[in-house]
Coordinates of C-alpha atoms in Angstrom, one line a residue:
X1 CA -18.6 -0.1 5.9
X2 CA -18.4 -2.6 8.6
X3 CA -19.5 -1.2 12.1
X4 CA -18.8 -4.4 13.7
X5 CA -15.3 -4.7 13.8
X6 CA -13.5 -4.0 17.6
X7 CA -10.3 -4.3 17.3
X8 CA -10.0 -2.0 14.2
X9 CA -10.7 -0.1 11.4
X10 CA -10.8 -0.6 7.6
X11 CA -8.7 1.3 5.5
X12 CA -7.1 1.5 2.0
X13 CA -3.7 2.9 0.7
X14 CA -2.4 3.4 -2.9
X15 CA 1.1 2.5 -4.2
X16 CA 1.1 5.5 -7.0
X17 CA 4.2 5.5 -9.0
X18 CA 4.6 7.8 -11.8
X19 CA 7.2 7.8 -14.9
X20 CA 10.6 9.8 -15.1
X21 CA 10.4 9.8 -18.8
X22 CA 14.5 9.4 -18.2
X23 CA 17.4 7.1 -17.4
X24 CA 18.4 3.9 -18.9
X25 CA 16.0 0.8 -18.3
X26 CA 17.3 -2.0 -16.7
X27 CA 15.0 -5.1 -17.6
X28 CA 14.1 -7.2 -14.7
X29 CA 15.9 -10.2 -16.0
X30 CA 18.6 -8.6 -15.9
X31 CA 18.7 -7.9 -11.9
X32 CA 20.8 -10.3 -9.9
X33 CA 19.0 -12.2 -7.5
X34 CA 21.3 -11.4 -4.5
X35 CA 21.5 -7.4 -4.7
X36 CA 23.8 -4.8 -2.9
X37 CA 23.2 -1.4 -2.4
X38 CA 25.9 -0.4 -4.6
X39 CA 24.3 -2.8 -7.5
X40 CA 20.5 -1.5 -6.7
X41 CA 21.8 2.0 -7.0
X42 CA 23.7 1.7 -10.4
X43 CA 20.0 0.4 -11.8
X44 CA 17.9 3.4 -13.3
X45 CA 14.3 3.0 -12.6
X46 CA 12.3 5.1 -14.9
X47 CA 9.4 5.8 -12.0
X48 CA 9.4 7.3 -8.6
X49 CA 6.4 6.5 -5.7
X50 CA 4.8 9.3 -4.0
X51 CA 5.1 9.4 0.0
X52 CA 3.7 11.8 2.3
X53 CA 5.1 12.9 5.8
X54 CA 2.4 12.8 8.2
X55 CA 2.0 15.5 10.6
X56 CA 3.8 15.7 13.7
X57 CA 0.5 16.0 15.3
X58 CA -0.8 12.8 13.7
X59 CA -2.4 10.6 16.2
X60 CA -1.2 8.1 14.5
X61 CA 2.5 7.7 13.1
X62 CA 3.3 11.0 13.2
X63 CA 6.3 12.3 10.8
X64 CA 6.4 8.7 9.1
X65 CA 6.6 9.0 5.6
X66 CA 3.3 6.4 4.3
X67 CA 1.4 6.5 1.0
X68 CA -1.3 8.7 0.6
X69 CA -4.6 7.0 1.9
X70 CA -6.6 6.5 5.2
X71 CA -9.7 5.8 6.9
X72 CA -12.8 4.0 5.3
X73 CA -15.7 6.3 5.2
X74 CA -19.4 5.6 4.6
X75 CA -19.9 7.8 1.9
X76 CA -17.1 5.1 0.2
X77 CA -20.1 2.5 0.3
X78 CA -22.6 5.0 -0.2
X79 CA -25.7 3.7 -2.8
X80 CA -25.5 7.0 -4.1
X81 CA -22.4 6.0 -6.2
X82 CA -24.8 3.1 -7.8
X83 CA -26.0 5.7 -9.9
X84 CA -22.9 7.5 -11.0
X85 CA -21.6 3.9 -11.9
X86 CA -24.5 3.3 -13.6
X87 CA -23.0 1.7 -17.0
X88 CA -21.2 -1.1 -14.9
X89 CA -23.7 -2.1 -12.0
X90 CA -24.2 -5.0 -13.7
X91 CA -20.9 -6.1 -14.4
X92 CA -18.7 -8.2 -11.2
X93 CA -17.5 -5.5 -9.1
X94 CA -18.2 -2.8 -11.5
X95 CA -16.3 -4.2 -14.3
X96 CA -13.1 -5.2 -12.0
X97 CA -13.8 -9.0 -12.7
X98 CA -13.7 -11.5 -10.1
X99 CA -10.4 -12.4 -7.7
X100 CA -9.6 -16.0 -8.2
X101 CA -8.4 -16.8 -4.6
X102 CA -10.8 -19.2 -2.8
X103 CA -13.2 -17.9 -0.2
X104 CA -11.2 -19.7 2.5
X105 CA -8.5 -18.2 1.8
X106 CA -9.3 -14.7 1.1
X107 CA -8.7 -11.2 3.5
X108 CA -12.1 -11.0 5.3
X109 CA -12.3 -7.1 4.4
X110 CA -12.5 -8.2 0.9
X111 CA -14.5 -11.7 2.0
X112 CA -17.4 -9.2 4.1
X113 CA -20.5 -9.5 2.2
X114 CA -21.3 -5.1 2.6
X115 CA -25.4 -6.1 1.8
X116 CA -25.6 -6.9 6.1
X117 CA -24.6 -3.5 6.5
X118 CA -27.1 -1.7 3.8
X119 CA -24.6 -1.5 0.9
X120 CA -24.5 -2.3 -2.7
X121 CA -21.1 -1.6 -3.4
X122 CA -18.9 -4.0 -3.7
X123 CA -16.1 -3.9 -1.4
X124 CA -13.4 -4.3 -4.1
X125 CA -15.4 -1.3 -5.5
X126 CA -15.7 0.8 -2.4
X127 CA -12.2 0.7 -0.9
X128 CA -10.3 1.9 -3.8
X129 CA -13.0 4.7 -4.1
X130 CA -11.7 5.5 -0.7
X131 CA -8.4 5.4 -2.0
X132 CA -8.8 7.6 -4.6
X133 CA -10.5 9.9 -2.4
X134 CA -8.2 10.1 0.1
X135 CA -5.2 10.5 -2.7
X136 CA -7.3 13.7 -3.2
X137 CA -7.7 14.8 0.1
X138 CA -4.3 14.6 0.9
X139 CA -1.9 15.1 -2.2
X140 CA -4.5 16.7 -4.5
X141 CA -3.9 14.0 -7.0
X142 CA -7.4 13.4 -8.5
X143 CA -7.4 9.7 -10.6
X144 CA -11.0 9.7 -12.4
X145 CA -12.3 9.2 -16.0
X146 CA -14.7 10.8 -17.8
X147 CA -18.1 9.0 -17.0
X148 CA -18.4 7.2 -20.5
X149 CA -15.1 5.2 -20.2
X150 CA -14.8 2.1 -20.7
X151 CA -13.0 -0.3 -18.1
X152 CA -10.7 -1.9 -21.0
X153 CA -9.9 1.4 -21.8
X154 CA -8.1 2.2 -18.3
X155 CA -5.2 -1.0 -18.8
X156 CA -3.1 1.5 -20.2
X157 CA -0.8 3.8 -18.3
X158 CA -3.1 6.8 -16.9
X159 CA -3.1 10.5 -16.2
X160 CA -4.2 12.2 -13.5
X161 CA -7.1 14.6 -14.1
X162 CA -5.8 18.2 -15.3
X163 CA -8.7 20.2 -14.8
X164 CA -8.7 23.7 -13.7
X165 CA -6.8 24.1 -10.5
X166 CA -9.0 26.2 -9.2
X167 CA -11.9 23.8 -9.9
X168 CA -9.6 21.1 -8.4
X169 CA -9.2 22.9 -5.4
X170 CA -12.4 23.9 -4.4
X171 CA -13.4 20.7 -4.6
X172 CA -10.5 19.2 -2.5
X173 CA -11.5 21.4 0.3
X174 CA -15.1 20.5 -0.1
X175 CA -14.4 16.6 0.3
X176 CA -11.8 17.1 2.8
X177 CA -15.3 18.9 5.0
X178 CA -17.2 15.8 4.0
X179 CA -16.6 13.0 2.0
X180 CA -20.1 12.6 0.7
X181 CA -19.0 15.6 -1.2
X182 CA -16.8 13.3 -3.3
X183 CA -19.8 11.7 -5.2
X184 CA -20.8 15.4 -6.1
X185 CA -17.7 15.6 -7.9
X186 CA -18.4 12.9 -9.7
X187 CA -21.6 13.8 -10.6
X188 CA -20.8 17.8 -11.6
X189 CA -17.8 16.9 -13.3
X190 CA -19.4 13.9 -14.9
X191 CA -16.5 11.9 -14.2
X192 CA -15.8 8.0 -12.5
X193 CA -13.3 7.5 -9.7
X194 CA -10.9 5.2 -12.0
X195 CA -11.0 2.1 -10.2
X196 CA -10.0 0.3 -12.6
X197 CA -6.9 1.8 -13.0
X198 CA -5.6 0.5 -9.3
X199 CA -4.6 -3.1 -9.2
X200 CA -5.0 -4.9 -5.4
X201 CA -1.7 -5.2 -4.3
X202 CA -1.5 -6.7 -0.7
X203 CA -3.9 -6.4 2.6
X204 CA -1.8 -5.7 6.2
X205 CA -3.4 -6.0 9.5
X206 CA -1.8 -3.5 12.4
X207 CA 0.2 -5.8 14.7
X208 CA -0.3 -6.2 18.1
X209 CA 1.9 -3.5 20.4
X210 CA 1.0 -4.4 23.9
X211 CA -0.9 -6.4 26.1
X212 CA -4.7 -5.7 25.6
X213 CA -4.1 -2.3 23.2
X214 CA -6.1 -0.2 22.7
X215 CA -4.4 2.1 20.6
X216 CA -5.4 2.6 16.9
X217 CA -5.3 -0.7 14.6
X218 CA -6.6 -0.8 10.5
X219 CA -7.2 -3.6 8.5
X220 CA -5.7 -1.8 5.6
X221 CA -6.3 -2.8 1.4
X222 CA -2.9 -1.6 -0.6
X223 CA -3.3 -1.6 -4.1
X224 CA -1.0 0.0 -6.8
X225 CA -1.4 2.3 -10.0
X226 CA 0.7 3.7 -12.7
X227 CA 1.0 7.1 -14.0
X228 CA 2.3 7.8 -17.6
X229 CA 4.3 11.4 -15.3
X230 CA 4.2 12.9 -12.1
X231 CA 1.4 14.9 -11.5
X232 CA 1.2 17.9 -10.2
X233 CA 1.3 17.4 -6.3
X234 CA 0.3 19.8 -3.1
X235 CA 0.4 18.8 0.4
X236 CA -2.7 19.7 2.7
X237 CA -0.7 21.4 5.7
X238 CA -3.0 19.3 8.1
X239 CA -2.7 15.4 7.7
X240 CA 0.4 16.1 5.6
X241 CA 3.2 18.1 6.0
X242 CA 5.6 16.9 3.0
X243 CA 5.4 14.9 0.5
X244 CA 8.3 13.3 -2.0
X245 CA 8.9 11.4 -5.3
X246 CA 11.8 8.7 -4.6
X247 CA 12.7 5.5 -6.6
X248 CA 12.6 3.1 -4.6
X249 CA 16.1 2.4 -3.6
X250 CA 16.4 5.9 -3.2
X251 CA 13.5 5.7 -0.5
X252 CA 14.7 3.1 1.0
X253 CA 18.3 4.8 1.5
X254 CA 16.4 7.4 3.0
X255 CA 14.9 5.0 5.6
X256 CA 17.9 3.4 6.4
X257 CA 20.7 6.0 6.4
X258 CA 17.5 7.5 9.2
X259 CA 17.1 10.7 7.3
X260 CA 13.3 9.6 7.1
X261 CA 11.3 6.6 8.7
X262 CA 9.3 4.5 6.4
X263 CA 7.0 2.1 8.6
X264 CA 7.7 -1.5 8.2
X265 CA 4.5 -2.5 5.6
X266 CA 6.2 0.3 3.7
X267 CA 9.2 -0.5 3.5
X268 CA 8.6 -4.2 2.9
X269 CA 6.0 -3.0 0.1
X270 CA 9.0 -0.6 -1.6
X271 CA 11.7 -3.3 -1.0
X272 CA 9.0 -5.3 -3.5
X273 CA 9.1 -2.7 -6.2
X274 CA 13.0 -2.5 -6.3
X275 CA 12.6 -6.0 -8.3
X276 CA 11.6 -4.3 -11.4
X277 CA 13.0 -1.1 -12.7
X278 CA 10.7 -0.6 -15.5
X279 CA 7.7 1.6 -15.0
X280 CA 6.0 -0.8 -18.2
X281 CA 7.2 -4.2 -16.6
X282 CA 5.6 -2.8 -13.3
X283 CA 2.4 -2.0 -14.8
X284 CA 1.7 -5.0 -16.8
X285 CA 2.7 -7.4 -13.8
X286 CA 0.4 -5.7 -11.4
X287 CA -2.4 -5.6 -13.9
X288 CA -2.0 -9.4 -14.9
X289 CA -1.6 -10.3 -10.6
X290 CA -4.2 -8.3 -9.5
X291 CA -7.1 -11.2 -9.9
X292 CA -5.0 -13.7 -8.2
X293 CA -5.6 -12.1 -4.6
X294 CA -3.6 -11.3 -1.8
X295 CA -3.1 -12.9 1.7
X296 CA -3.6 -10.7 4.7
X297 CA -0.5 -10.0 6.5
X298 CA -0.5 -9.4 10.4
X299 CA 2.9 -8.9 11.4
X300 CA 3.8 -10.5 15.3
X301 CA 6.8 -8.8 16.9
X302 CA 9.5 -10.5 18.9
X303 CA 10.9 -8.5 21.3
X304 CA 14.7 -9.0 21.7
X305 CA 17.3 -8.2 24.0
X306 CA 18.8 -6.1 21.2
X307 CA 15.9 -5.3 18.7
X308 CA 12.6 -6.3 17.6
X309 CA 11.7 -9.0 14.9
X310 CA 8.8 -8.0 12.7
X311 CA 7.9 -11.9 11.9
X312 CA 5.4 -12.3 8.4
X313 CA 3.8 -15.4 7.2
X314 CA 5.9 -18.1 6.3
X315 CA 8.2 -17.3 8.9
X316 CA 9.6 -20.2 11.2
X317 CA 8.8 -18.0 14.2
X318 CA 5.6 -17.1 12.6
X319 CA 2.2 -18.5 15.5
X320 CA 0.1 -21.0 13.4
X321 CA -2.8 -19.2 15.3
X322 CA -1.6 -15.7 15.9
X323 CA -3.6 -13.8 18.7
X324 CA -4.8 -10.6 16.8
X325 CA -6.4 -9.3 19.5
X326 CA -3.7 -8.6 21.9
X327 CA -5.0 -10.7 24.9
X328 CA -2.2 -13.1 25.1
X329 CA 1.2 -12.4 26.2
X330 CA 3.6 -10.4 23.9
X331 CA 6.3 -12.7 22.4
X332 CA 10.1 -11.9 23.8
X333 CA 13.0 -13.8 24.3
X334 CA 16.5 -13.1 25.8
X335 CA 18.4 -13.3 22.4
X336 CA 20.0 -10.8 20.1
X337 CA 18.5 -10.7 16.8
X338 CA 20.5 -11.8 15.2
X339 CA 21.2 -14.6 17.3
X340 CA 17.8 -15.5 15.5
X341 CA 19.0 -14.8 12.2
X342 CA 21.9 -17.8 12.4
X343 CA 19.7 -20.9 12.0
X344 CA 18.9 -22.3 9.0
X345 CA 15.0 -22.5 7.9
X346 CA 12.0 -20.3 6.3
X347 CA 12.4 -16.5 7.0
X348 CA 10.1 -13.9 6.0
X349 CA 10.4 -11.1 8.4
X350 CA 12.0 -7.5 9.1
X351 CA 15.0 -7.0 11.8
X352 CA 15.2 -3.8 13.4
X353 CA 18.1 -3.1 15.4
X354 CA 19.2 1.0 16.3
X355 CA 16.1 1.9 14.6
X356 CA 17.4 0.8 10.8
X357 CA 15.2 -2.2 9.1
X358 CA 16.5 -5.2 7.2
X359 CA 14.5 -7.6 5.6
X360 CA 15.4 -11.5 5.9
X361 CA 12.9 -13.3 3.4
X362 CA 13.5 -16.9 1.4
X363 CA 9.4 -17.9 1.9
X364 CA 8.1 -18.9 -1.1
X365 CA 5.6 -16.0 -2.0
X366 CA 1.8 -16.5 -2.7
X367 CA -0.3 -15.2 -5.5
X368 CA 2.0 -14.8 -8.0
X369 CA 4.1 -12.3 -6.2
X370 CA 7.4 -12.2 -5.5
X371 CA 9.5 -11.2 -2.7
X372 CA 11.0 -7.9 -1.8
X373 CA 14.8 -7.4 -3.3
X374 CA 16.6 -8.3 0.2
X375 CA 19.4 -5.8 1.1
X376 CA 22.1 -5.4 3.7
X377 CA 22.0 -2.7 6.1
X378 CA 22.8 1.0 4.7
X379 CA 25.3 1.9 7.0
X380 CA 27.5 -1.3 6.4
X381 CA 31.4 -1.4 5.8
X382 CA 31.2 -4.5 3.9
X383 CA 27.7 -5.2 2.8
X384 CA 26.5 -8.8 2.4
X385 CA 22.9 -9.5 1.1
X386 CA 21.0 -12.0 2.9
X387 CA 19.6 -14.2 0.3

């Protein structure tokens, strides 16, 4: 891991949707580019994702309703894992294959080279061990192989391991005690963390709050992987409080009728997956993306008389050299958002006004994404999308 960073920490998060096994597919060709909510919800999605309710006493984001993941560890880019990968050391990144995005281009976490810091793992390798480990830790969900897989062998659709519970959860105590404990897993159970089966889906930076902040700030790796059916799922009554299985226009009427709050990288995220209804069509595009990279996204927040304006990339109000460190004034201006809404021009950003987010977004993605499915506020007599 990198001990050199100052302004934050590494850390990796996991999209993990699941099949229904129920409703009737609508194909993503078939979705209108300009969607209301009462045309997202008529669409059945066959999958739900998982999100956790953090802990009221959370130190960070407390009761916000994230994916399951957290904090880099070193036992992630332990050496100790070269030997339970011992089949793939030789192969680029342990058999991931190598991203095509150029070096200039590509999210430093991913960019580090982890031999300055004593590590042979890959880092492509290492955070979606963490990943998978903190999946555990926190839902109980435990995505591994048996030790003689083969990485071809993990395109299709996976299952979570069904051991013995009571296995299971002796172990899930152990590792949540010490993550080093994770490897011994691996090793007893003579299993692999299934890296193979999560695909990178996007990198965001924690935005600057205040001048100089010192609160807590991660350079975070997101990447996505679908389960065949839910899994059997426990929350930890420490980090987690709650955890639930939504579609994704179901979470996001969550967010924005304020049963729940979804942080804005969330929301943005899920707003992404309402595009495609089918849990196969979601699988095979992630899989066939993954290679192409990601761009890391820093959001930089306009404060408005009315609101704040979470500004992305490609955004007219977007810096060309935004200050990630928080020693430069905060950006603010005397208008109502959506006084800066009106203009024409390139919008990739996330309005919130009376706490509820909309997304404004005609950039032209990067990486063979695609943009999130832009809809009106919840709460709206006459709903209008934005596209």
């Amino acid at each position: 891991m990198n001990t050199t960073l100052k302004h934050w920490k590494e850390a990796a998060t996991l999209i993990l949707v699941a099949g229904t096994q129920h409703g009737n597919i609508q194909k993503v060709q078939d979705l209108p580019q300009k969607i209301l909510w009462r045309n997202l919800k008529k669409s059945s999605f066959d999958y739900e994702i998982l999100l956790l309710k953090r802990s009221q006493k959370s130190g960070f984001m407390p009761n916000a309703f994230v994916f399951p993941g957290g904090l880099v560890e070193p036992s992630d880019f332990s050496n100790d894992w070269i030997k339970v990968f011992d089949s793939y050391k030789n192969k680029p990144n342990f058999g991931l294959g190598l991203v095509k995005q150029h070096h200039s281009s590509r999210s430093p976490m991913f960019l580090t080279d982890r031999s300055e810091f004593g590590s042979q793992i890959p880092g492509e390798v290492a955070f979606r061990i963490c990943a998978i480990r903190e999946t555990f830790e926190e839902s109980g969900i435990l995505l591994v192989v048996p030790e003689n897989t083969k990485p071809e062998e993990s395109q299709t659709l996976m299952e979570a391991c069904n051991s013995d519970e009571e296995i299971l959860n002796k172990w899930r105590l152990e590792v949540q005690k010490n993550p080093f404990k994770f490897i011994q897993l691996c090793e007893e159970m003579r299993c692999l963390p299934n890296i193979w089966a999560l695909h990178e889906w996007g990198n965001w930076l924690t935005p600057v709050l205040s001048n100089n902040s010192k609160g807590r700030r991660y350079d975070t790796a997101f990447f996505i992987c679908c389960l065949s059916k839910k899994p059997t799922t426990s929350d930890d009554q420490k980090e987690v409080s709650l955890f639930k299985w939504w579609t994704p226009p179901d979470a996001l009427e969550q967010d924005q009728s304020l049963k729940v709050w979804i942080p804005p990288p969330q929301f943005y995220e899920i707003s992404k997956l309402c595009n495609l209804a089918s849990l196969d069509v979601l699988h095979r595009f992630s899989r066939d993306r993954a290679l192409q990279g990601c761009e890391r996204w820093m959001p930089v927040l306009v404060h408005a008389e009315d609101g704040m304006v979470h500004t992305l990339p490609g955004d007219d109000l977007y810096p060309e050299d935004p200050d990630c460190t928080g020693n430069r004034p905060l950006l603010t201006t005397d208008k109502k958002v959506q006084d800066l809404t009106k203009k024409g021009g390139n919008f990739n950003r996330l309005l919130i006004q009376d706490g509820v987010p909309t997304l404004q977004v005609n950039s032209k993605p990067k990486y063979k994404h695609f943009n999130p499915v832009v809809i009106d506020t919840y709460h709206s007599k006459e709903p209008k999308s934005k596209l």
